[in-house]
PDB file of C-alpha atoms in Angstrom:
ATOM      1  CA  MET G 399     -64.713-166.415  12.588  1.00  0.00           C
ATOM      2  CA  ASN G 400     -63.054-168.081  15.580  1.00  0.00           C
ATOM      3  CA  LEU G 401     -65.637-170.302  17.304  1.00  0.00           C
ATOM      4  CA  ASN G 402     -64.668-169.070  20.753  1.00  0.00           C
ATOM      5  CA  PHE G 403     -65.046-165.485  19.567  1.00  0.00           C
ATOM      6  CA  ARG G 404     -68.562-166.240  18.346  1.00  0.00           C
ATOM      7  CA  LYS G 405     -69.404-167.919  21.621  1.00  0.00           C
ATOM      8  CA  SER G 406     -68.154-164.908  23.508  1.00  0.00           C
ATOM      9  CA  LEU G 407     -70.621-162.744  21.635  1.00  0.00           C
ATOM     10  CA  LYS G 408     -73.565-164.747  22.945  1.00  0.00           C
ATOM     11  CA  LEU G 409     -73.501-162.663  26.111  1.00  0.00           C
ATOM     12  CA  ILE G 410     -74.532-159.729  23.950  1.00  0.00           C
ATOM     13  CA  LYS G 411     -77.861-161.464  23.289  1.00  0.00           C
ATOM     14  CA  ILE G 412     -78.902-160.808  26.886  1.00  0.00           C
ATOM     15  CA  PHE G 413     -78.321-157.108  26.353  1.00  0.00           C
ATOM     16  CA  PHE G 414     -80.412-157.115  23.195  1.00  0.00           C
ATOM     17  CA  ILE G 415     -83.274-158.981  24.862  1.00  0.00           C
ATOM     18  CA  VAL G 416     -83.312-156.407  27.637  1.00  0.00           C
ATOM     19  CA  LEU G 417     -83.145-153.581  25.107  1.00  0.00           C
ATOM     20  CA  VAL G 418     -86.188-154.972  23.300  1.00  0.00           C
ATOM     21  CA  VAL G 419     -88.163-155.362  26.528  1.00  0.00           C
ATOM     22  CA  LEU G 420     -87.328-151.732  27.224  1.00  0.00           C
ATOM     23  CA  ILE G 421     -88.787-150.650  23.888  1.00  0.00           C
ATOM     24  CA  PHE G 422     -91.987-152.658  24.047  1.00  0.00           C
ATOM     25  CA  TYR G 423     -92.735-152.818  27.800  1.00  0.00           C
ATOM     26  CA  GLY G 424     -95.384-150.539  29.291  1.00  0.00           C
ATOM     27  CA  ASN G 425     -95.042-148.575  32.500  1.00  0.00           C
ATOM     28  CA  LEU G 426     -97.957-148.218  34.922  1.00  0.00           C
ATOM     29  CA  PHE G 427     -96.566-146.378  37.946  1.00  0.00           C
ATOM     30  CA  SER G 428     -97.820-143.086  39.299  1.00  0.00           C
ATOM     31  CA  GLN G 429     -95.474-140.144  39.760  1.00  0.00           C
ATOM     32  CA  SER G 430     -94.785-140.380  43.494  1.00  0.00           C
ATOM     33  CA  TYR G 431     -91.218-140.283  44.772  1.00  0.00           C
ATOM     34  CA  ASN G 432     -91.786-139.786  48.490  1.00  0.00           C
ATOM     35  CA  ASP G 433     -89.562-142.769  49.262  1.00  0.00           C
ATOM     36  CA  LEU G 434     -86.599-141.175  47.455  1.00  0.00           C
ATOM     37  CA  GLU G 435     -84.246-138.360  48.357  1.00  0.00           C
ATOM     38  CA  THR G 436     -84.212-135.204  46.258  1.00  0.00           C
ATOM     39  CA  LEU G 437     -81.310-133.291  44.767  1.00  0.00           C
ATOM     40  CA  GLY G 438     -81.938-129.691  43.778  1.00  0.00           C
ATOM     41  CA  GLY G 439     -80.065-127.195  41.674  1.00  0.00           C
ATOM     42  CA  TYR G 440     -80.121-129.029  38.345  1.00  0.00           C
ATOM     43  CA  LYS G 441     -82.048-128.692  35.106  1.00  0.00           C
ATOM     44  CA  THR G 442     -83.556-132.114  35.613  1.00  0.00           C
ATOM     45  CA  LYS G 443     -85.671-132.914  38.627  1.00  0.00           C
ATOM     46  CA  VAL G 444     -83.496-135.438  40.463  1.00  0.00           C
ATOM     47  CA  PHE G 445     -84.666-138.189  42.820  1.00  0.00           C
ATOM     48  CA  LEU G 446     -82.298-140.794  44.214  1.00  0.00           C
ATOM     49  CA  SER G 447     -82.061-143.804  46.452  1.00  0.00           C
ATOM     50  CA  ALA G 448     -80.522-143.098  49.848  1.00  0.00           C
ATOM     51  CA  GLY G 449     -76.747-143.154  50.009  1.00  0.00           C
ATOM     52  CA  ASN G 450     -76.129-142.294  46.355  1.00  0.00           C
ATOM     53  CA  LEU G 451     -75.613-138.546  46.486  1.00  0.00           C
ATOM     54  CA  ASP G 452     -72.183-138.572  44.836  1.00  0.00           C
ATOM     55  CA  ARG G 453     -73.383-140.802  42.002  1.00  0.00           C
ATOM     56  CA  ALA G 454     -76.490-138.641  41.547  1.00  0.00           C
ATOM     57  CA  LYS G 455     -74.408-135.473  41.295  1.00  0.00           C
ATOM     58  CA  ILE G 456     -72.186-137.012  38.600  1.00  0.00           C
ATOM     59  CA  VAL G 457     -75.167-138.148  36.519  1.00  0.00           C
ATOM     60  CA  ALA G 458     -77.142-134.918  37.006  1.00  0.00           C
ATOM     61  CA  GLU G 459     -74.152-132.775  36.094  1.00  0.00           C
ATOM     62  CA  ARG G 460     -73.638-134.700  32.863  1.00  0.00           C
ATOM     63  CA  MET G 461     -77.315-134.408  31.954  1.00  0.00           C
ATOM     64  CA  ASP G 462     -77.151-130.671  32.632  1.00  0.00           C
ATOM     65  CA  ARG G 463     -74.207-130.423  30.254  1.00  0.00           C
ATOM     66  CA  VAL G 464     -76.142-132.329  27.589  1.00  0.00           C
ATOM     67  CA  LEU G 465     -79.198-130.099  27.960  1.00  0.00           C
ATOM     68  CA  GLU G 466     -77.137-126.905  28.000  1.00  0.00           C
ATOM     69  CA  PHE G 467     -75.120-127.969  24.975  1.00  0.00           C
ATOM     70  CA  TYR G 468     -78.149-128.710  22.821  1.00  0.00           C
ATOM     71  CA  ASN G 469     -80.192-125.773  24.074  1.00  0.00           C
ATOM     72  CA  LYS G 470     -77.516-123.467  22.690  1.00  0.00           C
ATOM     73  CA  LEU G 471     -77.714-125.243  19.337  1.00  0.00           C
ATOM     74  CA  ILE G 472     -81.440-125.801  18.836  1.00  0.00           C
ATOM     75  CA  ALA G 473     -83.127-123.577  21.458  1.00  0.00           C
ATOM     76  CA  PHE G 474     -85.103-126.484  22.899  1.00  0.00           C
ATOM     77  CA  GLU G 475     -84.868-128.238  26.234  1.00  0.00           C
ATOM     78  CA  PRO G 476     -87.048-131.222  27.167  1.00  0.00           C
ATOM     79  CA  ASP G 477     -88.585-131.630  30.599  1.00  0.00           C
ATOM     80  CA  VAL G 478     -86.937-134.654  32.210  1.00  0.00           C
ATOM     81  CA  THR G 479     -87.134-136.182  35.669  1.00  0.00           C
ATOM     82  CA  LEU G 480     -84.073-138.218  36.610  1.00  0.00           C
ATOM     83  CA  LEU G 481     -84.344-141.247  38.898  1.00  0.00           C
ATOM     84  CA  ILE G 482     -81.125-142.828  40.205  1.00  0.00           C
ATOM     85  CA  LEU G 483     -82.185-146.063  41.852  1.00  0.00           C
ATOM     86  CA  ASN G 484     -80.670-148.902  43.840  1.00  0.00           C
ATOM     87  CA  PRO G 485     -81.870-152.495  43.283  1.00  0.00           C
ATOM     88  CA  THR G 486     -84.481-152.203  46.052  1.00  0.00           C
ATOM     89  CA  ASP G 487     -86.078-149.015  44.738  1.00  0.00           C
ATOM     90  CA  TRP G 488     -85.873-150.011  41.062  1.00  0.00           C
ATOM     91  CA  PRO G 489     -89.030-152.190  40.947  1.00  0.00           C
ATOM     92  CA  LYS G 490     -90.957-149.557  42.896  1.00  0.00           C
ATOM     93  CA  HIS G 491     -90.598-147.024  40.100  1.00  0.00           C
ATOM     94  CA  THR G 492     -90.282-148.961  36.858  1.00  0.00           C
ATOM     95  CA  THR G 493     -91.756-152.122  35.400  1.00  0.00           C
ATOM     96  CA  PHE G 494     -88.552-152.682  33.455  1.00  0.00           C
ATOM     97  CA  PRO G 495     -87.486-156.076  34.800  1.00  0.00           C
ATOM     98  CA  VAL G 496     -83.683-155.961  34.665  1.00  0.00           C
ATOM     99  CA  TYR G 497     -81.736-153.711  37.003  1.00  0.00           C
ATOM    100  CA  GLY G 498     -79.052-151.661  35.279  1.00  0.00           C
ATOM    101  CA  MET G 499     -80.430-150.684  31.875  1.00  0.00           C
ATOM    102  CA  PRO G 500     -80.954-146.913  31.504  1.00  0.00           C
ATOM    103  CA  HIS G 501     -84.311-146.157  29.920  1.00  0.00           C
ATOM    104  CA  TYR G 502     -86.641-143.278  29.109  1.00  0.00           C
ATOM    105  CA  ASP G 503     -90.350-143.428  29.890  1.00  0.00           C
ATOM    106  CA  ASP G 504     -92.002-140.999  27.487  1.00  0.00           C
ATOM    107  CA  LYS G 505     -95.356-141.198  29.289  1.00  0.00           C
ATOM    108  CA  ARG G 506     -93.838-139.766  32.485  1.00  0.00           C
ATOM    109  CA  ASN G 507     -90.797-137.958  31.034  1.00  0.00           C
ATOM    110  CA  LEU G 508     -88.568-140.139  33.206  1.00  0.00           C
ATOM    111  CA  LEU G 509     -84.944-141.109  32.701  1.00  0.00           C
ATOM    112  CA  ILE G 510     -84.171-144.060  34.977  1.00  0.00           C
ATOM    113  CA  ILE G 511     -80.576-145.011  35.798  1.00  0.00           C
ATOM    114  CA  ALA G 512     -78.959-147.552  38.130  1.00  0.00           C
ATOM    115  CA  SER G 513     -77.081-146.199  41.124  1.00  0.00           C
ATOM    116  CA  GLU G 514     -74.501-148.971  41.338  1.00  0.00           C
ATOM    117  CA  ASN G 515     -72.634-151.711  39.539  1.00  0.00           C
ATOM    118  CA  ASN G 516     -74.704-154.817  38.916  1.00  0.00           C
ATOM    119  CA  GLU G 517     -74.766-158.308  37.452  1.00  0.00           C
ATOM    120  CA  PHE G 518     -76.360-157.037  34.263  1.00  0.00           C
ATOM    121  CA  TRP G 519     -73.411-154.785  33.468  1.00  0.00           C
ATOM    122  CA  GLU G 520     -70.948-157.466  34.534  1.00  0.00           C
ATOM    123  CA  SER G 521     -72.559-160.022  32.219  1.00  0.00           C
ATOM    124  CA  PHE G 522     -71.274-158.084  29.192  1.00  0.00           C
ATOM    125  CA  ILE G 523     -67.627-158.140  30.147  1.00  0.00           C
ATOM    126  CA  PRO G 524     -66.207-160.231  27.295  1.00  0.00           C
ATOM    127  CA  PRO G 525     -63.609-162.985  27.789  1.00  0.00           C
ATOM    128  CA  VAL G 526     -60.747-160.960  26.355  1.00  0.00           C
ATOM    129  CA  ASP G 527     -58.342-163.889  26.496  1.00  0.00           C
ATOM    130  CA  ILE G 528     -60.119-165.567  23.563  1.00  0.00           C
ATOM    131  CA  LEU G 529     -60.822-162.455  21.474  1.00  0.00           C
ATOM    132  CA  PRO G 530     -58.648-161.300  18.570  1.00  0.00           C
ATOM    133  CA  GLY G 531     -55.682-159.363  19.939  1.00  0.00           C
ATOM    134  CA  THR G 532     -56.539-155.929  18.548  1.00  0.00           C
ATOM    135  CA  LEU G 533     -60.139-156.090  19.744  1.00  0.00           C
ATOM    136  CA  ALA G 534     -59.070-157.383  23.144  1.00  0.00           C
ATOM    137  CA  GLU G 535     -56.728-154.431  23.604  1.00  0.00           C
ATOM    138  CA  LYS G 536     -59.466-151.986  22.598  1.00  0.00           C
ATOM    139  CA  ILE G 537     -61.808-153.497  25.177  1.00  0.00           C
ATOM    140  CA  LYS G 538     -59.188-153.327  27.928  1.00  0.00           C
ATOM    141  CA  SER G 539     -58.454-149.714  27.071  1.00  0.00           C
ATOM    142  CA  ALA G 540     -62.113-148.652  26.876  1.00  0.00           C
ATOM    143  CA  TYR G 541     -63.609-150.513  29.818  1.00  0.00           C
ATOM    144  CA  ALA G 542     -60.941-150.813  32.525  1.00  0.00           C
ATOM    145  CA  ASP G 543     -61.535-149.018  35.823  1.00  0.00           C
ATOM    146  CA  ALA G 544     -58.904-147.312  37.980  1.00  0.00           C
ATOM    147  CA  ASP G 545     -57.843-150.692  39.384  1.00  0.00           C
ATOM    148  CA  GLY G 546     -57.506-152.272  35.948  1.00  0.00           C
ATOM    149  CA  ASN G 547     -60.684-154.355  36.259  1.00  0.00           C
ATOM    150  CA  LEU G 548     -63.098-154.492  33.336  1.00  0.00           C
ATOM    151  CA  THR G 549     -66.488-152.839  33.805  1.00  0.00           C
ATOM    152  CA  MET G 550     -69.202-152.000  31.298  1.00  0.00           C
ATOM    153  CA  GLN G 551     -70.493-149.091  33.382  1.00  0.00           C
ATOM    154  CA  PRO G 552     -68.949-146.457  31.055  1.00  0.00           C
ATOM    155  CA  PHE G 553     -70.940-147.808  28.099  1.00  0.00           C
ATOM    156  CA  PHE G 554     -74.237-148.041  29.963  1.00  0.00           C
ATOM    157  CA  ASP G 555     -73.803-144.587  31.470  1.00  0.00           C
ATOM    158  CA  LEU G 556     -73.429-143.180  27.960  1.00  0.00           C
ATOM    159  CA  LEU G 557     -76.586-144.962  26.810  1.00  0.00           C
ATOM    160  CA  ALA G 558     -78.484-142.639  29.146  1.00  0.00           C
ATOM    161  CA  ILE G 559     -77.710-139.835  26.688  1.00  0.00           C
ATOM    162  CA  HIS G 560     -79.230-141.892  23.863  1.00  0.00           C
ATOM    163  CA  GLU G 561     -82.344-142.289  25.990  1.00  0.00           C
ATOM    164  CA  ILE G 562     -82.602-138.563  26.675  1.00  0.00           C
ATOM    165  CA  GLY G 563     -82.493-138.196  22.897  1.00  0.00           C
ATOM    166  CA  HIS G 564     -85.948-139.762  22.837  1.00  0.00           C
ATOM    167  CA  ALA G 565     -87.100-136.979  25.170  1.00  0.00           C
ATOM    168  CA  TYR G 566     -86.059-134.476  22.514  1.00  0.00           C
ATOM    169  CA  GLN G 567     -87.743-136.527  19.804  1.00  0.00           C
ATOM    170  CA  PHE G 568     -91.081-137.033  21.536  1.00  0.00           C
ATOM    171  CA  GLN G 569     -91.457-133.728  23.372  1.00  0.00           C
ATOM    172  CA  ALA G 570     -90.557-131.650  20.314  1.00  0.00           C
ATOM    173  CA  GLY G 571     -92.932-133.675  18.139  1.00  0.00           C
ATOM    174  CA  LEU G 572     -90.279-134.422  15.544  1.00  0.00           C
ATOM    175  CA  ASN G 573     -91.334-136.247  12.404  1.00  0.00           C
ATOM    176  CA  VAL G 574     -88.368-138.581  12.024  1.00  0.00           C
ATOM    177  CA  GLN G 575     -90.069-140.272   9.051  1.00  0.00           C
ATOM    178  CA  ARG G 576     -88.906-143.818   9.866  1.00  0.00           C
ATOM    179  CA  MET G 577     -88.729-146.020  12.960  1.00  0.00           C
ATOM    180  CA  TRP G 578     -85.065-146.702  12.321  1.00  0.00           C
ATOM    181  CA  MET G 579     -84.350-142.998  11.923  1.00  0.00           C
ATOM    182  CA  GLY G 580     -85.692-142.362  15.423  1.00  0.00           C
ATOM    183  CA  GLU G 581     -82.957-144.636  16.775  1.00  0.00           C
ATOM    184  CA  LEU G 582     -80.280-143.198  14.502  1.00  0.00           C
ATOM    185  CA  PHE G 583     -81.307-139.689  15.564  1.00  0.00           C
ATOM    186  CA  CYS G 584     -80.689-140.536  19.229  1.00  0.00           C
ATOM    187  CA  ASN G 585     -77.338-142.102  18.390  1.00  0.00           C
ATOM    188  CA  ILE G 586     -76.314-138.989  16.442  1.00  0.00           C
ATOM    189  CA  LEU G 587     -77.291-136.868  19.448  1.00  0.00           C
ATOM    190  CA  LEU G 588     -75.256-139.139  21.721  1.00  0.00           C
ATOM    191  CA  HIS G 589     -72.163-139.381  19.535  1.00  0.00           C
ATOM    192  CA  SER G 590     -72.133-135.675  18.696  1.00  0.00           C
ATOM    193  CA  TYR G 591     -72.309-134.667  22.348  1.00  0.00           C
ATOM    194  CA  ILE G 592     -69.502-137.028  23.353  1.00  0.00           C
ATOM    195  CA  ALA G 593     -67.268-136.021  20.446  1.00  0.00           C
ATOM    196  CA  GLU G 594     -67.760-132.325  21.190  1.00  0.00           C
ATOM    197  CA  ASN G 595     -67.634-132.399  24.980  1.00  0.00           C
ATOM    198  CA  GLU G 596     -66.171-135.672  26.278  1.00  0.00           C
ATOM    199  CA  PRO G 597     -63.906-137.025  23.518  1.00  0.00           C
ATOM    200  CA  ASP G 598     -62.057-139.177  26.035  1.00  0.00           C
ATOM    201  CA  GLN G 599     -65.263-141.274  26.230  1.00  0.00           C
ATOM    202  CA  LEU G 600     -65.412-142.082  22.511  1.00  0.00           C
ATOM    203  CA  SER G 601     -63.775-145.474  22.969  1.00  0.00           C
ATOM    204  CA  ALA G 602     -66.266-146.430  25.676  1.00  0.00           C
ATOM    205  CA  LEU G 603     -69.052-145.501  23.262  1.00  0.00           C
ATOM    206  CA  THR G 604     -67.760-147.203  20.118  1.00  0.00           C
ATOM    207  CA  VAL G 605     -65.847-150.368  21.033  1.00  0.00           C
ATOM    208  CA  PHE G 606     -68.876-152.415  22.127  1.00  0.00           C
ATOM    209  CA  PRO G 607     -70.799-151.830  18.851  1.00  0.00           C
ATOM    210  CA  GLN G 608     -67.612-152.571  16.915  1.00  0.00           C
ATOM    211  CA  MET G 609     -67.433-155.948  18.636  1.00  0.00           C
ATOM    212  CA  VAL G 610     -70.963-156.750  17.505  1.00  0.00           C
ATOM    213  CA  ILE G 611     -70.425-155.637  13.906  1.00  0.00           C
ATOM    214  CA  SER G 612     -67.124-157.501  13.640  1.00  0.00           C
ATOM    215  CA  ALA G 613     -68.988-160.784  14.120  1.00  0.00           C
ATOM    216  CA  GLY G 614     -70.657-160.316  10.716  1.00  0.00           C
ATOM    217  CA  LYS G 615     -74.301-160.517   9.692  1.00  0.00           C
ATOM    218  CA  GLU G 616     -74.533-164.030   8.282  1.00  0.00           C
ATOM    219  CA  GLU G 617     -76.456-165.395  11.257  1.00  0.00           C
ATOM    220  CA  TYR G 618     -79.221-162.774  11.070  1.00  0.00           C
ATOM    221  CA  LYS G 619     -82.520-163.321   9.316  1.00  0.00           C
ATOM    222  CA  TYR G 620     -83.135-159.618   8.712  1.00  0.00           C
ATOM    223  CA  THR G 621     -80.478-157.125   7.683  1.00  0.00           C
ATOM    224  CA  SER G 622     -82.085-154.447   5.471  1.00  0.00           C
ATOM    225  CA  LEU G 623     -83.629-151.164   6.561  1.00  0.00           C
ATOM    226  CA  SER G 624     -86.871-152.140   4.862  1.00  0.00           C
ATOM    227  CA  ASP G 625     -86.917-155.285   7.012  1.00  0.00           C
ATOM    228  CA  ILE G 626     -86.598-153.361  10.270  1.00  0.00           C
ATOM    229  CA  GLU G 627     -89.112-150.733   9.162  1.00  0.00           C
ATOM    230  CA  LYS G 628     -91.746-153.299   8.200  1.00  0.00           C
ATOM    231  CA  ARG G 629     -91.029-155.750  11.022  1.00  0.00           C
ATOM    232  CA  TYR G 630     -89.797-153.484  13.810  1.00  0.00           C
ATOM    233  CA  GLU G 631     -91.778-155.114  16.600  1.00  0.00           C
ATOM    234  CA  GLU G 632     -91.424-158.636  15.209  1.00  0.00           C
ATOM    235  CA  ILE G 633     -87.639-158.376  14.981  1.00  0.00           C
ATOM    236  CA  GLY G 634     -87.464-156.866  18.428  1.00  0.00           C
ATOM    237  CA  GLU G 635     -89.674-159.472  20.066  1.00  0.00           C
ATOM    238  CA  LYS G 636     -88.592-162.616  18.206  1.00  0.00           C
ATOM    239  CA  TYR G 637     -85.033-161.807  17.119  1.00  0.00           C
ATOM    240  CA  PRO G 638     -83.488-159.626  19.839  1.00  0.00           C
ATOM    241  CA  LYS G 639     -79.898-160.332  18.839  1.00  0.00           C
ATOM    242  CA  ASN G 640     -80.801-159.351  15.282  1.00  0.00           C
ATOM    243  CA  TYR G 641     -82.268-156.104  16.606  1.00  0.00           C
ATOM    244  CA  GLY G 642     -79.076-155.446  18.527  1.00  0.00           C
ATOM    245  CA  TRP G 643     -77.074-155.789  15.336  1.00  0.00           C
ATOM    246  CA  TYR G 644     -79.188-152.998  13.834  1.00  0.00           C
ATOM    247  CA  GLN G 645     -78.528-150.811  16.880  1.00  0.00           C
ATOM    248  CA  SER G 646     -74.804-151.405  16.541  1.00  0.00           C
ATOM    249  CA  ARG G 647     -74.945-150.408  12.880  1.00  0.00           C
ATOM    250  CA  TRP G 648     -76.742-147.190  13.832  1.00  0.00           C
ATOM    251  CA  HIS G 649     -74.118-146.452  16.481  1.00  0.00           C
ATOM    252  CA  PHE G 650     -71.401-146.902  13.868  1.00  0.00           C
ATOM    253  CA  ALA G 651     -73.304-144.777  11.343  1.00  0.00           C
ATOM    254  CA  ALA G 652     -73.711-141.964  13.873  1.00  0.00           C
ATOM    255  CA  GLY G 653     -69.964-141.871  14.376  1.00  0.00           C
ATOM    256  CA  LYS G 654     -69.310-141.746  10.656  1.00  0.00           C
ATOM    257  CA  ILE G 655     -71.853-138.945  10.206  1.00  0.00           C
ATOM    258  CA  TYR G 656     -70.178-136.873  12.888  1.00  0.00           C
ATOM    259  CA  ASP G 657     -66.723-137.517  11.445  1.00  0.00           C
ATOM    260  CA  GLU G 658     -67.847-136.312   8.008  1.00  0.00           C
ATOM    261  CA  ALA G 659     -70.311-133.556   8.879  1.00  0.00           C
ATOM    262  CA  GLY G 660     -69.612-132.533  12.459  1.00  0.00           C
ATOM    263  CA  ILE G 661     -72.224-131.042  14.757  1.00  0.00           C
ATOM    264  CA  ASP G 662     -73.938-129.332  11.807  1.00  0.00           C
ATOM    265  CA  ALA G 663     -75.452-132.687  10.854  1.00  0.00           C
ATOM    266  CA  PHE G 664     -77.476-132.816  14.056  1.00  0.00           C
ATOM    267  CA  ILE G 665     -78.520-129.166  13.836  1.00  0.00           C
ATOM    268  CA  LYS G 666     -79.733-129.573  10.267  1.00  0.00           C
ATOM    269  CA  LEU G 667     -81.421-132.874  11.059  1.00  0.00           C
ATOM    270  CA  TRP G 668     -83.322-131.203  13.891  1.00  0.00           C
ATOM    271  CA  LYS G 669     -84.484-128.439  11.561  1.00  0.00           C
ATOM    272  CA  VAL G 670     -85.591-130.887   8.885  1.00  0.00           C
ATOM    273  CA  PHE G 671     -87.542-133.102  11.279  1.00  0.00           C
ATOM    274  CA  SER G 672     -89.142-130.058  12.907  1.00  0.00           C
ATOM    275  CA  GLU G 673     -90.345-128.603   9.612  1.00  0.00           C
ATOM    276  CA  GLN G 674     -91.067-131.603   7.377  1.00  0.00           C
ATOM    277  CA  LYS G 675     -94.533-132.787   8.383  1.00  0.00           C
ATOM    278  CA  GLU G 676     -95.431-134.792   5.289  1.00  0.00           C
ATOM    279  CA  LYS G 677     -94.436-138.470   5.130  1.00  0.00           C
ATOM    280  CA  LEU G 678     -91.952-139.005   2.303  1.00  0.00           C
ATOM    281  CA  ASN G 679     -91.174-142.043   0.196  1.00  0.00           C
ATOM    282  CA  ASP G 680     -87.640-143.425   0.240  1.00  0.00           C
ATOM    283  CA  ASP G 681     -86.425-141.473  -2.778  1.00  0.00           C
ATOM    284  CA  LYS G 682     -87.759-138.169  -1.465  1.00  0.00           C
ATOM    285  CA  PHE G 683     -86.486-138.899   2.026  1.00  0.00           C
ATOM    286  CA  ALA G 684     -82.971-139.628   0.779  1.00  0.00           C
ATOM    287  CA  GLU G 685     -83.114-136.483  -1.344  1.00  0.00           C
ATOM    288  CA  LEU G 686     -84.203-134.437   1.680  1.00  0.00           C
ATOM    289  CA  LEU G 687     -81.368-135.802   3.807  1.00  0.00           C
ATOM    290  CA  SER G 688     -78.669-135.312   1.192  1.00  0.00           C
ATOM    291  CA  GLY G 689     -79.855-131.844   0.183  1.00  0.00           C
ATOM    292  CA  ASN G 690     -80.799-130.414   3.575  1.00  0.00           C
ATOM    293  CA  VAL G 691     -78.591-132.297   6.039  1.00  0.00           C
ATOM    294  CA  HIS G 692     -75.538-134.129   4.643  1.00  0.00           C
ATOM    295  CA  GLN G 693     -74.784-136.879   2.179  1.00  0.00           C
ATOM    296  CA  SER G 694     -73.447-139.087   4.978  1.00  0.00           C
ATOM    297  CA  VAL G 695     -76.919-139.167   6.554  1.00  0.00           C
ATOM    298  CA  ALA G 696     -78.560-140.058   3.258  1.00  0.00           C
ATOM    299  CA  ASN G 697     -75.930-142.749   2.753  1.00  0.00           C
ATOM    300  CA  VAL G 698     -77.280-144.646   5.751  1.00  0.00           C
ATOM    301  CA  MET G 699     -80.238-145.389   3.483  1.00  0.00           C
ATOM    302  CA  LEU G 700     -78.507-145.453   0.138  1.00  0.00           C
ATOM    303  CA  ARG G 701     -75.493-147.578   1.074  1.00  0.00           C
ATOM    304  CA  TRP G 702     -76.821-149.684   3.924  1.00  0.00           C
ATOM    305  CA  ASP G 703     -76.395-153.011   2.127  1.00  0.00           C
ATOM    306  CA  GLU G 704     -72.908-152.370   0.787  1.00  0.00           C
TER     307      GLU G 704
END
């Protein structure tokens, strides 16, 4: 791999560190939003920092579409409160230390999203002039704003849908069987919604993970599913870039599952995780996925190391 290309990927490590903090960081705030404005008329309860009404409407409308879409498919709708916060209000309502990363707080049923562009998003804009030509063009196409400037906001806005996937998982009491499957489940929910409802956003969703995967796995200490299952917290805390590689693989796998099985894969996966209460060994789990969902889902286990 080109040395400059590898160096350019180092910026991704910041994202992975933040992602890990998100997963393992507690939240101690009470549910008081008197300092925020309210926005009614949506499925989610919406609170926002002053001056961000237009942004709040865009986010709330998308979340309504997500909830409506899946309610029609699985007859379940989680209870979610949406906070759209500026940098000043952010630390008042979340202990998550970095402004800009969407995250779900399952203890308070909160989905927290930044109201504006920020240094965190900007830090992931890759130096396209030193990337391989094809990848550079994909990045320009996926992440350019109306003025032609690169911004990672489209990717981070889509991650909010992944986070609301955890609301479905936790509030419905799904038995996803494996830690890694909980993340894959949310990525399947995210990719399926975008493919079905906002296909013009597929590039924004997929190009960033492709950039990570294209760098290879040689530098990572852990690469198997058994590694991440046994050492989930250790990998997250001590090897954040390694954890991010796993997330990118799950993003890619979710896209492949949708391409091969369509929306039925998610519907069947929901049914299986709702009904299967007993913990299964790997062989039985793969058999359950291939027989009751789709072979492409089972192949995430069976062909992971290929």
